[in-house]
Each structure stands twice: as structure tokens, then as C-alpha cells.
């Protein structure tokens, strides 16, 4: 059983901020900002590429509800909502989880940068026709 499954089963203590029958949200043990929260399904999926869309949709809705509450309590200037898939992307626990990271200003300790190289060529190579329901 992975560490997040054990947290979901309440075998390991955590700072829970939200829980229902299927999902759990708790404060990250190594937060990058005040209020850094992890949102997980209680069911085990290795990463978001293996997770049913309905689960990802539910997690997104939980994140949206948490941001409304955090706006009142923490008063951040914005949020990052991210999930890392696989070790090369920085995933350290093989249980799908989304980081909800309140942002306070450009000096809050988290820096995300993306460099665009040959963007037009890449977008053409990656283009597919997806019908999203």
C-alpha cells in the first residue's frame, strides 16, 4: 500500500482540510507556500494519465471549492493547480495527486519557467483532433 493510500485509510496522520467518501485533501508536509495542499482520490491510480476523467473532474471541483475558502482565510493573489506524471516530471509518490498551491507574490519561493523552442513546429507535430465530451 502506497503512502497516500495509507493516509487515505487514516493509517498515517495528516493535516486534512477536506474529506468525503472518495477524496481527501491535506496540507503538504513540505509546502512551497502557506496552504500548499494535496488533493487525492482514495482509490489508487499511479498518475493522472491512468486516472478516469470523472475522478480528475471531481478533483478539479474540490480544488475550486477549496480556493473559495482559501481566498477568505489565506488571501492569496492566485493559485497553481498542477499534477506531475512520472518521475521525470517530478512525481515522487506513485498515487495521483494534484497540488493546489496558493500564490502570494513573485517572491513566495516557487518559480515556474517554461522556455519555448520551435513552438510552431512542435504544435504542428503534436496536433490531434480530440472530441472532448
PDB file of C-alpha atoms in Angstrom, residues 30-93:
ATOM      1  CA  UNK A  30       6.993  20.127   2.541  1.00  0.00           C
ATOM      2  CA  UNK A  31       4.937  23.139   1.441  1.00  0.00           C
ATOM      3  CA  UNK A  32       6.328  25.580  -1.096  1.00  0.00           C
ATOM      4  CA  UNK A  33       3.854  28.231   0.099  1.00  0.00           C
ATOM      5  CA  UNK A  34       1.442  28.658   3.013  1.00  0.00           C
ATOM      6  CA  UNK A  35      -1.600  26.466   2.377  1.00  0.00           C
ATOM      7  CA  UNK A  36       0.069  24.140  -0.187  1.00  0.00           C
ATOM      8  CA  UNK A  37      -2.472  21.320  -0.385  1.00  0.00           C
ATOM      9  CA  UNK A  38      -2.508  17.878  -1.991  1.00  0.00           C
ATOM     10  CA  UNK A  39      -5.803  16.532  -3.329  1.00  0.00           C
ATOM     11  CA  UNK A  40      -6.039  12.778  -3.888  1.00  0.00           C
ATOM     12  CA  UNK A  41      -8.622  10.158  -4.721  1.00  0.00           C
ATOM     13  CA  UNK A  42      -8.838   7.467  -2.064  1.00  0.00           C
ATOM     14  CA  UNK A  43      -8.740   4.872  -4.853  1.00  0.00           C
ATOM     15  CA  UNK A  44      -5.228   4.219  -6.146  1.00  0.00           C
ATOM     16  CA  UNK A  45      -4.184   5.346  -9.624  1.00  0.00           C
ATOM     17  CA  UNK A  46      -0.482   5.740 -10.370  1.00  0.00           C
ATOM     18  CA  UNK A  47      -0.746   9.145 -12.077  1.00  0.00           C
ATOM     19  CA  UNK A  48      -3.209  11.346 -13.947  1.00  0.00           C
ATOM     20  CA  UNK A  49      -2.550   9.562 -17.262  1.00  0.00           C
ATOM     21  CA  UNK A  50      -4.100   6.418 -15.720  1.00  0.00           C
ATOM     22  CA  UNK A  51      -6.918   8.158 -13.842  1.00  0.00           C
ATOM     23  CA  UNK A  52     -10.523   8.211 -15.121  1.00  0.00           C
ATOM     24  CA  UNK A  53     -11.670  11.607 -16.356  1.00  0.00           C
ATOM     25  CA  UNK A  54     -14.515  11.681 -13.850  1.00  0.00           C
ATOM     26  CA  UNK A  55     -12.006  11.476 -10.999  1.00  0.00           C
ATOM     27  CA  UNK A  56      -9.934  14.325 -12.432  1.00  0.00           C
ATOM     28  CA  UNK A  57     -13.129  16.360 -12.865  1.00  0.00           C
ATOM     29  CA  UNK A  58     -14.114  15.728  -9.242  1.00  0.00           C
ATOM     30  CA  UNK A  59     -10.650  16.728  -8.012  1.00  0.00           C
ATOM     31  CA  UNK A  60     -10.857  19.936 -10.055  1.00  0.00           C
ATOM     32  CA  UNK A  61     -14.197  20.758  -8.440  1.00  0.00           C
ATOM     33  CA  UNK A  62     -12.762  20.125  -4.969  1.00  0.00           C
ATOM     34  CA  UNK A  63      -9.846  22.432  -5.812  1.00  0.00           C
ATOM     35  CA  UNK A  64     -12.282  25.121  -6.948  1.00  0.00           C
ATOM     36  CA  UNK A  65     -14.211  24.861  -3.671  1.00  0.00           C
ATOM     37  CA  UNK A  66     -11.005  24.965  -1.638  1.00  0.00           C
ATOM     38  CA  UNK A  67      -9.843  28.115  -3.447  1.00  0.00           C
ATOM     39  CA  UNK A  68     -13.040  29.912  -2.455  1.00  0.00           C
ATOM     40  CA  UNK A  69     -12.375  29.012   1.183  1.00  0.00           C
ATOM     41  CA  UNK A  70      -8.650  29.795   0.947  1.00  0.00           C
ATOM     42  CA  UNK A  71      -9.451  33.185  -0.612  1.00  0.00           C
ATOM     43  CA  UNK A  72     -11.270  34.107   2.596  1.00  0.00           C
ATOM     44  CA  UNK A  73      -8.791  32.568   5.039  1.00  0.00           C
ATOM     45  CA  UNK A  74      -5.353  32.868   3.387  1.00  0.00           C
ATOM     46  CA  UNK A  75      -5.998  35.734   0.961  1.00  0.00           C
ATOM     47  CA  UNK A  76      -3.536  34.644  -1.751  1.00  0.00           C
ATOM     48  CA  UNK A  77      -3.064  36.550  -5.009  1.00  0.00           C
ATOM     49  CA  UNK A  78      -3.525  33.418  -7.156  1.00  0.00           C
ATOM     50  CA  UNK A  79      -3.067  29.656  -7.414  1.00  0.00           C
ATOM     51  CA  UNK A  80      -1.157  26.956  -9.235  1.00  0.00           C
ATOM     52  CA  UNK A  81      -3.038  23.688  -9.743  1.00  0.00           C
ATOM     53  CA  UNK A  82      -0.678  21.029 -11.041  1.00  0.00           C
ATOM     54  CA  UNK A  83      -0.051  17.307 -11.180  1.00  0.00           C
ATOM     55  CA  UNK A  84       3.236  15.658 -12.064  1.00  0.00           C
ATOM     56  CA  UNK A  85       3.053  12.390 -14.005  1.00  0.00           C
ATOM     57  CA  UNK A  86       6.008  10.042 -13.707  1.00  0.00           C
ATOM     58  CA  UNK A  87       9.382  10.502 -12.044  1.00  0.00           C
ATOM     59  CA  UNK A  88      10.883  12.535 -14.904  1.00  0.00           C
ATOM     60  CA  UNK A  89       8.197  15.173 -14.291  1.00  0.00           C
ATOM     61  CA  UNK A  90       8.878  15.299 -10.569  1.00  0.00           C
ATOM     62  CA  UNK A  91       6.282  12.825  -9.293  1.00  0.00           C
ATOM     63  CA  UNK A  92       7.647  11.444  -6.031  1.00  0.00           C
ATOM     64  CA  UNK A  93       4.649   9.337  -4.931  1.00  0.00           C
TER      65      UNK A  93
END
